[in-house]
PDB file of C-alpha atoms in Angstrom:
ATOM      1  CA  MET P  65      48.809-285.583 133.723  1.00  0.00           C
ATOM      2  CA  THR P  66      45.864-287.619 132.508  1.00  0.00           C
ATOM      3  CA  THR P  67      42.617-287.570 134.418  1.00  0.00           C
ATOM      4  CA  GLY P  68      39.225-288.951 133.481  1.00  0.00           C
ATOM      5  CA  ALA P  69      36.148-287.110 132.362  1.00  0.00           C
ATOM      6  CA  ILE P  70      33.759-285.922 135.046  1.00  0.00           C
ATOM      7  CA  PRO P  71      29.993-285.734 134.482  1.00  0.00           C
ATOM      8  CA  ALA P  72      28.822-282.153 133.973  1.00  0.00           C
ATOM      9  CA  GLN P  73      25.241-283.309 134.600  1.00  0.00           C
ATOM     10  CA  LYS P  74      23.339-286.600 134.442  1.00  0.00           C
ATOM     11  CA  ALA P  75      21.129-285.526 131.523  1.00  0.00           C
ATOM     12  CA  PRO P  76      21.829-284.417 127.947  1.00  0.00           C
ATOM     13  CA  TYR P  77      21.861-280.808 126.788  1.00  0.00           C
ATOM     14  CA  GLY P  78      19.257-279.906 124.152  1.00  0.00           C
ATOM     15  CA  VAL P  79      20.985-277.471 121.795  1.00  0.00           C
ATOM     16  CA  THR P  80      19.853-275.910 118.527  1.00  0.00           C
ATOM     17  CA  VAL P  81      22.701-276.131 116.017  1.00  0.00           C
ATOM     18  CA  GLU P  82      23.051-274.445 112.625  1.00  0.00           C
ATOM     19  CA  ALA P  83      23.707-276.391 109.419  1.00  0.00           C
ATOM     20  CA  GLY P  84      27.370-276.304 108.409  1.00  0.00           C
ATOM     21  CA  ARG P  85      28.565-274.716 111.654  1.00  0.00           C
ATOM     22  CA  THR P  86      31.290-276.449 113.666  1.00  0.00           C
ATOM     23  CA  TYR P  87      30.992-276.848 117.426  1.00  0.00           C
ATOM     24  CA  TRP P  88      33.471-278.165 119.990  1.00  0.00           C
ATOM     25  CA  TRP P  89      31.851-280.441 122.592  1.00  0.00           C
ATOM     26  CA  CYS P  90      33.461-280.574 126.029  1.00  0.00           C
ATOM     27  CA  ALA P  91      34.648-284.155 126.606  1.00  0.00           C
ATOM     28  CA  CYS P  92      36.249-283.568 130.006  1.00  0.00           C
ATOM     29  CA  GLY P  93      33.261-282.180 131.912  1.00  0.00           C
ATOM     30  CA  ARG P  94      35.190-279.219 133.322  1.00  0.00           C
ATOM     31  CA  SER P  95      34.035-276.436 130.966  1.00  0.00           C
ATOM     32  CA  LYS P  96      32.003-273.596 132.453  1.00  0.00           C
ATOM     33  CA  LYS P  97      30.270-273.244 129.022  1.00  0.00           C
ATOM     34  CA  GLN P  98      28.680-276.734 128.940  1.00  0.00           C
ATOM     35  CA  PRO P  99      28.165-278.536 126.707  1.00  0.00           C
ATOM     36  CA  PHE P 100      30.838-276.669 124.763  1.00  0.00           C
ATOM     37  CA  CYS P 101      34.586-276.419 125.356  1.00  0.00           C
ATOM     38  CA  ASP P 102      36.128-273.408 127.091  1.00  0.00           C
ATOM     39  CA  GLY P 103      39.688-274.796 127.273  1.00  0.00           C
ATOM     40  CA  SER P 104      39.361-276.239 130.799  1.00  0.00           C
ATOM     41  CA  HIS P 105      40.617-279.616 129.540  1.00  0.00           C
ATOM     42  CA  LYS P 106      44.218-278.404 129.403  1.00  0.00           C
ATOM     43  CA  GLY P 107      46.383-280.753 131.452  1.00  0.00           C
ATOM     44  CA  THR P 108      43.775-283.538 131.614  1.00  0.00           C
ATOM     45  CA  GLY P 109      44.918-285.499 128.565  1.00  0.00           C
ATOM     46  CA  LEU P 110      41.380-285.158 127.152  1.00  0.00           C
ATOM     47  CA  ASN P 111      40.414-283.139 124.092  1.00  0.00           C
ATOM     48  CA  PRO P 112      37.144-281.615 122.896  1.00  0.00           C
ATOM     49  CA  VAL P 113      35.233-283.355 120.110  1.00  0.00           C
ATOM     50  CA  GLN P 114      34.532-281.510 116.858  1.00  0.00           C
ATOM     51  CA  TYR P 115      30.908-281.647 115.695  1.00  0.00           C
ATOM     52  CA  THR P 116      29.738-280.141 112.403  1.00  0.00           C
ATOM     53  CA  ALA P 117      25.972-279.849 112.137  1.00  0.00           C
ATOM     54  CA  ALA P 118      24.496-281.520 109.067  1.00  0.00           C
ATOM     55  CA  ALA P 119      21.228-279.587 109.444  1.00  0.00           C
ATOM     56  CA  THR P 120      19.763-276.794 111.524  1.00  0.00           C
ATOM     57  CA  ALA P 121      18.016-278.734 114.267  1.00  0.00           C
ATOM     58  CA  GLU P 122      17.878-279.489 117.968  1.00  0.00           C
ATOM     59  CA  VAL P 123      20.406-282.129 118.986  1.00  0.00           C
ATOM     60  CA  TRP P 124      21.021-283.764 122.345  1.00  0.00           C
ATOM     61  CA  LEU P 125      24.646-283.453 123.428  1.00  0.00           C
ATOM     62  CA  CYS P 126      25.921-285.715 126.178  1.00  0.00           C
ATOM     63  CA  GLY P 127      26.146-284.190 129.655  1.00  0.00           C
ATOM     64  CA  CYS P 128      27.446-287.243 131.553  1.00  0.00           C
ATOM     65  CA  LYS P 129      30.523-287.518 129.270  1.00  0.00           C
ATOM     66  CA  ALA P 130      30.168-291.339 129.128  1.00  0.00           C
ATOM     67  CA  THR P 131      28.389-291.668 125.764  1.00  0.00           C
ATOM     68  CA  LYS P 132      29.817-294.035 123.164  1.00  0.00           C
ATOM     69  CA  ALA P 133      28.364-291.764 120.421  1.00  0.00           C
ATOM     70  CA  GLN P 134      30.373-288.617 121.234  1.00  0.00           C
ATOM     71  CA  PRO P 135      29.202-285.905 121.263  1.00  0.00           C
ATOM     72  CA  LEU P 136      25.603-287.106 121.010  1.00  0.00           C
ATOM     73  CA  CYS P 137      23.704-288.628 123.908  1.00  0.00           C
ATOM     74  CA  ASP P 138      23.196-292.390 123.636  1.00  0.00           C
ATOM     75  CA  GLY P 139      21.303-292.823 126.914  1.00  0.00           C
ATOM     76  CA  THR P 140      24.307-293.981 128.946  1.00  0.00           C
ATOM     77  CA  HIS P 141      23.338-291.504 131.687  1.00  0.00           C
ATOM     78  CA  ASN P 142      20.402-293.796 132.516  1.00  0.00           C
ATOM     79  CA  THR P 143      22.845-296.474 133.743  1.00  0.00           C
ATOM     80  CA  LEU P 144      25.078-294.249 135.882  1.00  0.00           C
TER      81      LEU P 144
END
C-alpha cells in the first residue's frame, strides 16, 4: 500500500551532525524519532533518505516532508 508523507511539524529540525557520519532522514513523517527514521515507513511505499554529513555543523532537516531538497529544509513549510 502506498500512502503519502505526513508533516511531522511545520518547521525544520535544527540538528548538529558529525562530519562523515551517515544519517537516515524520515521521509514519511511517521517516525517517533523525528527527524530520523525509526522504521515506521514500512508499508507506506516511502523510504528514508540517506544523508552523509560533509562537515560537523548544524543543519536544518525538513519537518514538513514537502521539501524539494530532501532531507534539507528549502522553506516549503512557509507555503503550506
